Amino acid sequence: MKRKNVKFCQFSQIKLLLGLFPLLMLIACGSQPKNARQEAKVEQISSAPPASKLPTPATLNTTPQNSISSQVREGATRGGGARGRQKSADMALTQIAPYSNSQFETDSTVELESSNTEEYNLINDNPFKIVKNNPLSTFSIDVDTASYSNLRRFINENRLPPKDAVRIEELINYFTYDYPQPEANQPFSITTEISDSPWNSQHKLVHVGIQGKDIVTENLPPSNLVFLLDVSGSMNTPNKLPLIKSAFQLLVDELTEKDTVSIVVYAGAAGVVLPPTKGSEKDKILTAINNLEAGGSTAGGEGIKLAYDLAKRFYQSSGNNRVILATDGDFNVGVSSDAELVRMIENYRDEGIFLTVLGFGTGNFKDAKMEQLANQGNGNYAYIDNLLEAKKVLVTEMGGTLLTIAKDVKIQVEFNPAKVQAYRLIGYENRLLRSQDFNDDTKDAGELGAGHSVTALYEIIPVGVESNVKLPEVDELRYQDNRVEEAAYNSDELMLVKLRYKEPKGTTSELIKQPVVDKGVSLNDASNDFKFAAAVAQYGMILRESEYKGDASFNEVLKLANESKGLDLEGYRSEFINMVESSQKLMEKK
């Protein structure tokens, strides 16, 4: 009897375990971390597969997320060039205050500050140089605008930005100016103007403006675009992935049947979530975007490689081939060496595939890395802090963002030592070139997009002026004479502006020259463009606490900006004035 009971007991235990087995398996599977389950849905790929074998879109979230209202979608009109054509249909977008991050702001500024790992490159202000010793000033153009919108983000959070987050040339170039369109077959025009320096009455300010040719959206060549989207765990905040989705929805609305779009994502792994798709198949593209979720670590290098491989596979010889990277720049897994990433991007750049970098988010924002990648990728770099900025970059300035009309654009200025004692280039510290680089067609430089403008300011000290700025002292040369030619004294030219550029697929540069003459225009009589650019430069010097800011003050910035606001249809100059007022209050509390 006892043996029988023992057998029955053993049998019951086995039966119980068999019955519990499915439940135990279900619990084990359910305990798998969400990130791991999500990453498993994105197929790992080391290089782009053949077109016929591209993986089907990974469904990262089966619930569509319409993070942008139909009002905003309808309000996103086509923009033809940098000035844009904002219409009354944009009222839905202007419901969001231009000077606010309210739609995508973070929950706690204190938390951001306590965990801040943002990175910016060190910037030392360009010093004054003596013309007799350094008659040439050479630099690459810069059409990036990320510093301005990033600065705006800081001010919106009631914080002053770090000094190195303020790149003055990017503040100036955020705005459009009333430069003339280029003539004939030239890709751009050059405008110059000289007047008094607002922050040092002893000095003069030289304004150099370059305007790229406008190309309306309908006339843009076909685009082969690869959206490279960061969906790592660090992107799981409202001002990152949700804002990326809304921003790219605006861009998708502008695409046509002649355009091709692919979407690559990266987190713990990189994968294709949308194989090359016609721009007219908007529902398919938007569904792929809406279904993305954030999670995992950041294999950014692997994602960039995959995106470039895909762009190369579907390369359009007569079109625009571009990878658009959207990220906070926090690459911490995979190919994360800056040098390795840069070499990869340079190689693809030489094959005609360019890179646009869009920065998002706060706290772990890696500005230094993203600026470097964009510079080496023949592209541009913008920071998206709200939906209006997304519309400015991806819709209003779509041509400039997506289409390069001239590459390796360099500027060299030769100063007349008979007229100019010393000079200082304001901004462009990380774009300086050696004098010999100007004529060297193998040296990479900045790109100019359709409708984009570039502005540079020089502060100069005329000959004979005893400036209150301490100038560098250099001993007289022993073996050669620095005599000024008689022709220099007989000329009324202050300087000669030279510009070199290449066609987007060219290898030999073209040269343009334009002399600059001081016509004795007072600051009061200077153009609105001159005064507004000077106001922005002055604001940047105050924020950077520059040793060259002279008598610069917020009140002087506001005076100049209000005088030169002009028509301001887009409202960007009015927004700037509001930012200056807020900055003044923050500085007073400092």
Coordinates of C-alpha atoms in Angstrom, one line a residue:
M1 CA 0.0 0.0 0.0
K2 CA 2.8 2.4 0.9
R3 CA 4.6 1.7 -2.4
K4 CA 1.4 2.4 -4.3
N5 CA 1.0 5.8 -2.5
V6 CA 4.7 6.7 -3.3
K7 CA 4.2 5.9 -7.0
F8 CA 1.0 8.0 -7.0
C9 CA 2.7 10.9 -5.3
Q10 CA 5.6 10.8 -7.8
F11 CA 3.1 10.7 -10.7
S12 CA 1.2 13.6 -9.3
Q13 CA 4.3 15.7 -9.0
I14 CA 5.3 15.0 -12.6
K15 CA 1.8 15.9 -13.8
L16 CA 1.9 19.1 -11.8
L17 CA 5.2 20.2 -13.3
L18 CA 4.0 19.4 -16.8
G19 CA 1.0 21.5 -16.2
L20 CA 3.0 24.4 -14.8
F21 CA 5.6 24.3 -17.7
P22 CA 3.7 26.5 -20.1
L23 CA 3.0 29.1 -17.4
L24 CA 6.7 29.1 -16.4
M25 CA 7.7 29.6 -20.0
L26 CA 5.3 32.5 -20.4
I27 CA 6.6 34.1 -17.2
A28 CA 10.2 33.7 -18.5
C29 CA 9.4 35.3 -21.8
G30 CA 7.4 38.0 -20.3
S31 CA 10.3 39.0 -18.0
Q32 CA 12.5 39.8 -21.0
P33 CA 13.3 43.5 -20.9
K34 CA 11.3 45.7 -23.1
N35 CA 14.3 47.1 -24.8
A36 CA 15.5 43.6 -25.7
R37 CA 12.1 42.7 -27.2
Q38 CA 12.1 45.9 -29.2
E39 CA 15.6 45.5 -30.5
A40 CA 14.9 42.0 -31.6
K41 CA 12.4 43.4 -34.0
V42 CA 15.0 45.4 -35.8
E43 CA 17.1 43.1 -37.9
Q44 CA 20.9 43.5 -37.5
I45 CA 22.6 44.3 -40.8
S46 CA 26.2 45.1 -41.3
S47 CA 25.7 46.4 -44.9
A48 CA 22.8 47.2 -47.1
P49 CA 21.2 44.0 -48.6
P50 CA 20.2 43.8 -52.2
A51 CA 17.0 45.6 -53.1
S52 CA 15.1 42.4 -53.5
K53 CA 16.1 41.2 -50.1
L54 CA 15.6 44.3 -48.0
P55 CA 14.0 43.5 -44.7
T56 CA 10.4 44.4 -44.3
P57 CA 9.6 47.3 -42.0
A58 CA 10.1 46.5 -38.4
T59 CA 6.9 47.2 -36.4
L60 CA 8.3 48.8 -33.3
N61 CA 4.9 50.0 -32.2
T62 CA 1.6 48.8 -33.6
T63 CA -0.3 51.9 -32.3
P64 CA 0.0 54.8 -34.7
Q65 CA 1.1 58.0 -33.0
N66 CA -0.2 61.1 -34.7
S67 CA 2.2 63.4 -32.9
I68 CA 1.5 66.2 -35.3
S69 CA -2.0 67.5 -35.8
S70 CA -3.7 67.7 -39.2
Q71 CA -3.8 71.4 -38.8
V72 CA -0.1 71.6 -38.6
R73 CA 0.3 69.1 -41.5
E74 CA -1.9 71.2 -43.7
G75 CA -0.1 74.4 -42.6
A76 CA 3.3 73.2 -43.8
T77 CA 3.5 74.9 -47.2
R78 CA 6.3 74.5 -49.7
G79 CA 9.2 76.9 -49.3
G80 CA 11.1 78.2 -52.3
G81 CA 14.5 79.2 -51.0
A82 CA 15.9 80.6 -47.7
R83 CA 13.4 83.4 -47.3
G84 CA 10.5 81.0 -47.6
R85 CA 7.0 81.8 -48.6
Q86 CA 5.0 81.6 -45.4
K87 CA 1.3 81.8 -46.1
S88 CA -1.8 82.3 -44.1
A89 CA -2.2 78.5 -43.9
D90 CA 0.7 78.5 -41.5
M91 CA -1.5 79.9 -38.8
A92 CA -1.8 76.5 -37.3
L93 CA 1.9 76.4 -36.7
T94 CA 2.1 79.9 -35.3
Q95 CA -0.4 78.8 -32.7
I96 CA 2.8 77.4 -31.1
A97 CA 4.6 80.5 -29.7
P98 CA 7.9 81.0 -31.6
Y99 CA 9.8 81.7 -28.5
S100 CA 8.7 78.6 -26.5
N101 CA 9.5 75.0 -26.2
S102 CA 6.2 74.4 -24.4
Q103 CA 5.2 71.5 -26.7
F104 CA 8.3 69.6 -26.1
E105 CA 9.9 71.0 -23.0
T106 CA 11.6 68.8 -20.4
D107 CA 10.0 68.2 -17.0
S108 CA 12.8 69.5 -14.9
T109 CA 15.6 71.9 -15.5
V110 CA 17.2 71.0 -12.2
E111 CA 17.4 67.3 -13.3
L112 CA 19.0 68.4 -16.6
E113 CA 21.6 70.4 -14.8
S114 CA 22.5 67.6 -12.4
S115 CA 23.0 65.0 -15.1
N116 CA 24.3 67.3 -17.8
T117 CA 26.9 65.7 -20.1
E118 CA 26.6 68.1 -23.0
E119 CA 29.8 68.6 -25.0
Y120 CA 31.0 71.7 -26.9
N121 CA 34.3 72.4 -28.6
L122 CA 36.5 75.1 -27.0
I123 CA 36.4 78.4 -28.8
N124 CA 39.0 81.2 -28.4
D125 CA 37.9 84.5 -30.0
N126 CA 39.8 85.5 -33.1
P127 CA 42.4 88.1 -32.1
F128 CA 43.3 91.3 -34.0
K129 CA 46.0 90.8 -36.5
I130 CA 48.4 93.5 -37.8
V131 CA 47.9 93.9 -41.6
K132 CA 51.6 94.4 -42.4
N133 CA 52.4 91.0 -40.9
N134 CA 49.2 89.2 -41.8
P135 CA 47.6 90.8 -44.8
L136 CA 45.5 87.7 -45.7
S137 CA 42.5 86.3 -43.8
T138 CA 41.3 82.9 -45.1
F139 CA 38.3 80.8 -43.9
S140 CA 35.7 78.3 -45.0
I141 CA 32.1 79.4 -45.1
D142 CA 29.6 78.1 -42.5
V143 CA 25.9 77.7 -43.2
D144 CA 25.2 75.9 -39.9
T145 CA 22.6 77.4 -37.6
A146 CA 22.6 75.0 -34.7
S147 CA 24.2 77.3 -32.2
Y148 CA 21.3 79.9 -32.4
S149 CA 18.4 77.5 -31.8
N150 CA 20.4 75.7 -29.1
L151 CA 21.0 79.0 -27.5
R152 CA 17.3 79.7 -27.7
R153 CA 16.7 76.4 -25.9
F154 CA 18.9 77.5 -23.0
I155 CA 17.2 80.9 -22.7
N156 CA 13.8 79.1 -22.7
E157 CA 15.0 77.1 -19.8
N158 CA 15.9 80.3 -18.0
R159 CA 19.6 79.5 -18.3
L160 CA 22.5 81.3 -19.9
P161 CA 24.4 79.0 -22.4
P162 CA 27.9 77.9 -21.9
K163 CA 30.3 80.3 -23.6
D164 CA 31.5 77.6 -26.1
A165 CA 27.9 76.9 -27.1
V166 CA 27.8 80.4 -28.7
R167 CA 29.3 80.4 -32.2
I168 CA 28.7 84.0 -33.4
E169 CA 28.8 83.2 -37.1
E170 CA 25.9 80.7 -36.6
L171 CA 23.9 83.3 -34.8
I172 CA 24.3 85.8 -37.6
N173 CA 23.7 83.2 -40.3
Y174 CA 20.4 82.0 -38.7
F175 CA 18.8 85.0 -40.3
T176 CA 18.1 85.9 -43.9
Y177 CA 19.2 89.2 -45.4
D178 CA 18.1 91.2 -48.3
Y179 CA 21.0 90.3 -50.6
P180 CA 20.5 90.4 -54.4
Q181 CA 20.1 87.2 -56.3
P182 CA 23.1 86.2 -58.4
E183 CA 23.3 87.2 -62.0
A184 CA 23.8 85.0 -65.1
N185 CA 25.2 81.5 -64.3
Q186 CA 26.8 82.5 -61.0
P187 CA 25.6 80.3 -58.1
F188 CA 25.7 83.3 -55.7
S189 CA 26.2 87.1 -55.3
I190 CA 28.6 89.0 -53.1
T191 CA 27.5 92.1 -51.1
T192 CA 29.8 94.3 -49.0
E193 CA 29.1 97.3 -46.7
I194 CA 31.3 99.4 -44.3
S195 CA 30.2 101.5 -41.4
D196 CA 31.1 102.4 -37.8
S197 CA 31.5 99.7 -35.2
P198 CA 28.6 99.9 -32.7
W199 CA 30.8 98.7 -29.8
N200 CA 33.9 100.7 -30.5
S201 CA 33.6 104.1 -32.1
Q202 CA 37.3 104.1 -33.1
H203 CA 36.8 101.0 -35.3
K204 CA 35.0 100.2 -38.5
L205 CA 32.8 97.1 -39.3
V206 CA 32.9 95.4 -42.6
H207 CA 29.9 93.3 -43.7
V208 CA 30.4 90.6 -46.3
G209 CA 27.3 88.8 -47.6
I210 CA 27.0 85.9 -50.0
Q211 CA 23.6 84.9 -51.4
G212 CA 22.9 81.5 -53.0
K213 CA 20.6 81.2 -55.9
D214 CA 17.0 80.5 -55.0
I215 CA 15.5 77.3 -56.4
V216 CA 11.8 76.7 -55.8
T217 CA 10.9 73.3 -54.5
E218 CA 9.1 72.2 -57.6
N219 CA 12.4 72.7 -59.6
L220 CA 14.6 70.7 -57.2
P221 CA 16.2 67.6 -58.7
P222 CA 15.1 64.2 -57.6
S223 CA 16.3 63.3 -54.1
N224 CA 17.6 59.9 -52.8
L225 CA 17.2 60.5 -49.1
V226 CA 18.1 58.1 -46.2
F227 CA 16.6 59.1 -42.9
L228 CA 19.0 57.9 -40.2
L229 CA 17.0 58.1 -36.9
D230 CA 18.4 57.5 -33.4
V231 CA 15.9 55.4 -31.4
S232 CA 18.2 54.5 -28.5
G233 CA 17.1 54.8 -24.9
S234 CA 18.5 58.3 -24.6
M235 CA 15.9 59.5 -27.2
N236 CA 13.0 58.6 -25.0
T237 CA 12.0 62.1 -24.0
P238 CA 9.3 64.4 -25.5
N239 CA 11.9 66.8 -27.1
K240 CA 13.7 63.9 -28.9
L241 CA 12.1 61.0 -30.7
P242 CA 8.5 62.4 -30.6
L243 CA 9.8 65.7 -32.0
I244 CA 11.8 63.8 -34.6
K245 CA 8.7 62.1 -35.8
S246 CA 6.8 65.4 -36.1
A247 CA 9.7 67.1 -37.8
F248 CA 10.1 64.3 -40.5
Q249 CA 6.4 64.2 -41.1
L250 CA 6.7 67.8 -42.2
L251 CA 9.5 66.9 -44.6
V252 CA 7.6 63.9 -46.0
D253 CA 4.7 66.2 -46.9
E254 CA 7.1 68.1 -49.2
L255 CA 8.4 65.0 -51.1
T256 CA 7.2 64.0 -54.6
E257 CA 7.0 60.9 -56.8
K258 CA 10.5 61.6 -58.2
D259 CA 12.0 61.4 -54.7
T260 CA 13.1 58.2 -52.9
V261 CA 13.1 57.7 -49.1
S262 CA 14.6 55.0 -46.9
I263 CA 14.6 54.9 -43.1
V264 CA 17.4 53.4 -41.1
V265 CA 17.3 53.3 -37.3
Y266 CA 19.9 52.4 -34.7
A267 CA 19.8 51.5 -31.0
G268 CA 21.5 48.4 -29.8
A269 CA 21.5 47.3 -33.4
A270 CA 21.1 49.1 -36.7
G271 CA 18.3 48.1 -39.2
V272 CA 16.2 49.2 -42.1
V273 CA 12.7 49.9 -41.1
L274 CA 11.7 51.3 -44.6
P275 CA 13.3 50.1 -47.8
P276 CA 13.6 52.7 -50.6
T277 CA 10.1 54.1 -51.2
K278 CA 8.7 56.7 -53.6
G279 CA 8.0 60.0 -52.0
S280 CA 4.4 59.9 -53.2
E281 CA 3.7 56.9 -50.9
K282 CA 3.3 59.2 -47.9
D283 CA 1.1 56.9 -45.8
K284 CA 3.6 54.1 -46.0
I285 CA 6.5 56.4 -45.0
L286 CA 4.5 58.1 -42.2
T287 CA 3.4 54.8 -40.8
A288 CA 7.1 53.7 -40.6
I289 CA 8.0 56.9 -38.8
N290 CA 5.0 56.8 -36.4
N291 CA 5.7 53.2 -35.3
L292 CA 9.2 54.0 -34.0
E293 CA 9.9 53.7 -30.3
A294 CA 13.0 54.5 -28.2
G295 CA 15.1 51.9 -26.3
G296 CA 18.6 50.4 -26.1
S297 CA 22.1 51.7 -26.3
T298 CA 23.5 53.7 -29.3
A299 CA 25.3 52.0 -32.1
G300 CA 25.6 55.2 -34.1
G301 CA 28.6 54.2 -36.2
E302 CA 26.9 51.1 -37.4
G303 CA 23.8 53.1 -38.3
I304 CA 25.8 55.6 -40.3
K305 CA 27.5 52.9 -42.2
L306 CA 24.3 51.2 -43.1
A307 CA 22.6 54.5 -44.1
Y308 CA 25.5 55.4 -46.4
D309 CA 25.5 51.9 -47.9
L310 CA 21.8 52.2 -48.7
A311 CA 22.2 55.7 -50.2
K312 CA 25.0 54.4 -52.4
R313 CA 23.0 51.4 -53.5
F314 CA 20.2 53.6 -54.8
Y315 CA 22.5 56.5 -55.9
Q316 CA 20.9 59.0 -58.4
S317 CA 23.6 60.3 -60.7
S318 CA 21.5 63.4 -61.7
G319 CA 20.0 64.0 -58.3
N320 CA 20.6 64.8 -54.6
N321 CA 22.0 61.9 -52.6
R322 CA 21.9 62.6 -48.8
V323 CA 21.8 61.0 -45.4
I324 CA 19.8 63.0 -42.8
L325 CA 20.9 62.1 -39.3
A326 CA 18.6 62.9 -36.4
T327 CA 20.2 62.3 -33.0
D328 CA 21.4 63.8 -29.7
G329 CA 24.9 62.7 -30.8
D330 CA 25.4 60.4 -27.8
F331 CA 27.2 57.5 -29.6
N332 CA 28.4 55.1 -27.0
V333 CA 28.4 51.6 -28.6
G334 CA 29.9 50.4 -31.8
V335 CA 32.0 52.6 -34.1
S336 CA 32.2 55.5 -31.7
S337 CA 35.7 56.8 -32.5
D338 CA 35.3 60.3 -33.9
A339 CA 38.3 59.8 -36.3
E340 CA 36.8 56.6 -37.6
L341 CA 33.4 58.1 -38.2
V342 CA 34.9 61.1 -39.9
R343 CA 37.0 59.0 -42.3
M344 CA 33.9 57.0 -43.2
I345 CA 31.9 60.1 -43.9
E346 CA 34.7 61.7 -45.9
N347 CA 34.9 58.7 -48.2
Y348 CA 31.2 58.7 -48.9
R349 CA 31.4 62.5 -49.4
D350 CA 33.9 62.0 -52.1
E351 CA 31.5 59.6 -53.8
G352 CA 28.8 62.3 -53.9
I353 CA 26.7 61.4 -50.8
F354 CA 26.4 64.3 -48.4
L355 CA 25.3 64.5 -44.8
T356 CA 22.8 66.7 -43.0
V357 CA 22.8 66.5 -39.2
L358 CA 19.8 67.5 -37.0
G359 CA 20.4 67.7 -33.3
F360 CA 17.7 67.1 -30.7
G361 CA 17.3 67.1 -27.0
T362 CA 19.1 68.2 -23.8
G363 CA 21.3 66.9 -21.1
N364 CA 23.5 64.6 -23.1
F365 CA 23.6 66.7 -26.3
K366 CA 26.9 66.2 -28.1
D367 CA 27.2 69.4 -30.2
A368 CA 30.9 69.0 -30.8
K369 CA 30.6 65.6 -32.4
M370 CA 27.6 66.5 -34.6
E371 CA 29.2 69.7 -35.9
Q372 CA 32.3 67.8 -36.9
L373 CA 30.4 65.1 -38.7
A374 CA 28.3 67.6 -40.7
N375 CA 31.4 69.6 -41.6
Q376 CA 33.2 66.6 -43.0
G377 CA 30.1 65.3 -44.8
N378 CA 29.6 68.3 -47.1
G379 CA 26.4 69.1 -45.2
N380 CA 24.8 71.4 -42.7
Y381 CA 24.0 71.2 -39.0
A382 CA 20.9 72.5 -37.4
Y383 CA 19.4 72.1 -33.9
I384 CA 15.7 71.4 -33.7
D385 CA 14.2 72.7 -30.4
N386 CA 10.6 72.9 -31.5
L387 CA 8.2 72.3 -34.3
L388 CA 8.6 75.8 -35.8
E389 CA 12.3 75.3 -36.1
A390 CA 11.7 71.9 -37.8
K391 CA 9.4 73.7 -40.4
K392 CA 12.1 76.4 -40.9
V393 CA 14.8 73.9 -41.6
L394 CA 12.9 71.1 -43.4
V395 CA 10.2 73.0 -45.3
T396 CA 10.9 76.8 -45.6
E397 CA 14.6 76.2 -46.3
M398 CA 14.2 72.8 -47.8
G399 CA 16.2 73.7 -50.9
G400 CA 19.1 75.0 -48.9
T401 CA 19.0 72.0 -46.5
L402 CA 18.8 69.3 -49.1
L403 CA 20.5 70.8 -52.3
T404 CA 24.1 71.9 -52.5
I405 CA 24.7 74.4 -55.3
A406 CA 28.4 75.0 -54.5
K407 CA 30.9 73.1 -52.5
D408 CA 34.3 73.8 -51.0
V409 CA 33.5 77.5 -50.8
K410 CA 36.4 79.5 -49.4
I411 CA 36.8 83.2 -48.7
Q412 CA 40.1 85.1 -48.7
V413 CA 40.4 88.8 -47.8
E414 CA 43.5 90.8 -48.6
F415 CA 43.7 94.0 -46.6
N416 CA 45.3 97.2 -47.8
P417 CA 48.0 98.1 -45.3
A418 CA 47.8 101.8 -46.4
K419 CA 44.2 101.9 -45.2
V420 CA 43.8 99.2 -42.5
Q421 CA 46.1 98.9 -39.5
A422 CA 44.6 95.7 -38.0
Y423 CA 41.6 93.5 -38.4
R424 CA 39.6 90.8 -36.6
L425 CA 37.3 88.2 -38.1
I426 CA 34.2 87.8 -35.9
G427 CA 33.4 84.2 -35.4
Y428 CA 34.4 81.3 -37.8
E429 CA 37.1 80.2 -35.2
N430 CA 36.8 76.6 -36.2
R431 CA 36.6 77.4 -40.0
L432 CA 40.0 79.1 -40.3
L433 CA 42.3 78.1 -43.2
R434 CA 45.9 78.7 -44.0
S435 CA 46.6 81.2 -46.7
Q436 CA 47.9 78.5 -49.1
D437 CA 44.7 76.5 -48.6
F438 CA 42.7 79.0 -50.6
N439 CA 44.3 77.9 -53.9
D440 CA 44.5 74.3 -53.0
D441 CA 41.6 72.5 -54.6
T442 CA 42.2 69.4 -52.5
K443 CA 41.3 71.2 -49.2
D444 CA 37.8 70.7 -48.1
A445 CA 35.6 73.7 -47.2
G446 CA 32.0 74.6 -46.6
E447 CA 29.0 74.1 -48.8
L448 CA 26.3 76.5 -49.9
G449 CA 22.7 75.3 -50.4
A450 CA 20.1 76.7 -52.7
G451 CA 18.8 80.0 -51.3
H452 CA 21.1 80.0 -48.3
S453 CA 23.0 83.1 -47.4
V454 CA 26.3 83.5 -45.6
T455 CA 27.4 86.6 -43.7
A456 CA 30.9 87.4 -42.3
L457 CA 31.9 90.5 -40.3
Y458 CA 35.3 92.0 -39.9
E459 CA 36.2 94.6 -37.2
I460 CA 39.0 96.8 -38.6
I461 CA 41.2 99.5 -37.1
P462 CA 42.0 102.2 -39.7
V463 CA 45.5 103.4 -40.2
G464 CA 46.3 106.3 -37.9
V465 CA 43.9 105.4 -35.2
E466 CA 45.3 104.9 -31.7
S467 CA 43.0 102.1 -30.6
N468 CA 42.1 101.3 -27.0
V469 CA 42.6 97.7 -28.0
K470 CA 46.1 96.3 -27.3
L471 CA 47.5 95.0 -30.6
P472 CA 50.1 92.3 -30.9
E473 CA 53.7 93.5 -31.1
V474 CA 56.1 92.1 -33.7
D475 CA 59.7 93.0 -34.1
E476 CA 60.9 94.6 -37.3
L477 CA 62.2 92.1 -39.8
R478 CA 66.0 91.9 -40.3
Y479 CA 66.3 90.3 -43.7
Q480 CA 63.3 91.7 -45.6
D481 CA 61.4 94.9 -45.9
N482 CA 57.7 95.2 -45.3
R483 CA 57.3 98.4 -47.3
V484 CA 53.9 99.3 -48.6
E485 CA 53.6 99.7 -52.4
E486 CA 52.9 103.2 -53.6
A487 CA 49.8 101.9 -55.4
A488 CA 48.3 101.0 -52.1
Y489 CA 48.3 104.6 -51.0
N490 CA 46.8 105.7 -54.3
S491 CA 44.0 103.2 -54.0
D492 CA 40.7 103.9 -52.3
E493 CA 40.2 100.2 -51.7
L494 CA 40.3 98.9 -48.1
M495 CA 40.4 95.3 -49.0
L496 CA 39.9 92.7 -51.8
V497 CA 37.4 89.9 -51.2
K498 CA 38.2 86.7 -53.1
L499 CA 36.0 83.7 -53.2
R500 CA 36.6 80.2 -54.5
Y501 CA 34.0 77.5 -55.1
K502 CA 33.4 74.3 -57.0
E503 CA 30.3 72.9 -58.7
P504 CA 28.7 70.2 -56.6
K505 CA 30.3 67.5 -58.6
G506 CA 33.3 69.5 -59.8
T507 CA 37.0 69.1 -58.9
T508 CA 38.4 72.5 -60.1
S509 CA 37.5 75.7 -58.4
E510 CA 36.3 79.0 -59.8
L511 CA 37.5 82.4 -58.6
I512 CA 35.5 85.5 -57.9
K513 CA 37.0 88.9 -56.8
Q514 CA 35.4 92.0 -55.5
P515 CA 37.2 95.1 -54.1
V516 CA 35.7 96.9 -51.0
V517 CA 35.7 100.7 -50.7
D518 CA 34.8 102.8 -47.7
K519 CA 32.1 105.2 -48.7
G520 CA 31.9 106.9 -45.3
V521 CA 28.5 105.7 -44.4
S522 CA 27.5 106.4 -40.7
L523 CA 25.9 103.7 -38.6
N524 CA 22.6 105.6 -38.6
D525 CA 22.6 105.5 -42.4
A526 CA 23.7 101.9 -42.7
S527 CA 21.3 99.3 -44.1
N528 CA 19.0 97.3 -41.9
D529 CA 20.9 94.2 -42.8
F530 CA 24.2 95.8 -41.6
K531 CA 22.7 97.0 -38.3
F532 CA 20.9 93.8 -37.5
A533 CA 23.9 91.6 -38.2
A534 CA 26.0 93.9 -36.0
A535 CA 23.3 93.6 -33.2
V536 CA 23.5 89.8 -33.4
A537 CA 27.3 89.8 -33.3
Q538 CA 27.3 92.2 -30.4
Y539 CA 24.8 89.9 -28.5
G540 CA 27.1 86.9 -29.1
M541 CA 30.1 88.8 -27.8
I542 CA 28.2 89.7 -24.6
L543 CA 27.2 86.1 -24.0
R544 CA 30.7 84.9 -24.7
E545 CA 32.1 87.7 -22.4
S546 CA 34.5 88.4 -25.2
E547 CA 37.5 90.6 -24.4
Y548 CA 36.8 92.4 -27.7
K549 CA 33.2 93.4 -26.8
G550 CA 34.2 97.0 -26.0
D551 CA 31.2 99.1 -25.1
A552 CA 28.7 96.4 -26.1
S553 CA 25.5 96.2 -24.0
F554 CA 22.1 94.6 -24.2
N555 CA 20.6 98.1 -24.5
E556 CA 22.7 98.8 -27.6
V557 CA 21.8 95.4 -29.0
L558 CA 18.1 96.1 -28.5
K559 CA 18.4 99.6 -30.0
L560 CA 20.0 98.3 -33.2
A561 CA 17.8 95.3 -33.5
N562 CA 14.6 97.3 -33.1
E563 CA 15.8 99.9 -35.6
S564 CA 16.6 97.2 -38.2
K565 CA 13.8 94.7 -37.6
G566 CA 12.2 95.7 -40.9
L567 CA 9.2 93.9 -42.3
D568 CA 10.1 90.6 -40.5
L569 CA 7.3 88.5 -42.1
E570 CA 8.6 85.3 -40.5
G571 CA 8.9 86.9 -37.0
Y572 CA 12.5 85.7 -36.5
R573 CA 13.9 89.1 -35.8
S574 CA 11.1 89.9 -33.3
E575 CA 11.9 86.6 -31.6
F576 CA 15.6 87.6 -31.4
I577 CA 14.6 90.8 -29.6
N578 CA 12.6 88.8 -27.1
M579 CA 15.6 86.5 -26.5
V580 CA 17.9 89.5 -25.9
E581 CA 15.4 90.9 -23.3
S582 CA 15.3 87.5 -21.5
S583 CA 19.1 87.2 -21.6
Q584 CA 19.5 90.6 -20.1
K585 CA 17.3 89.6 -17.1
L586 CA 19.2 86.4 -16.7
M587 CA 22.5 88.2 -16.8
E588 CA 21.3 90.6 -14.1
K589 CA 20.5 87.7 -11.9
K590 CA 23.9 86.1 -12.4

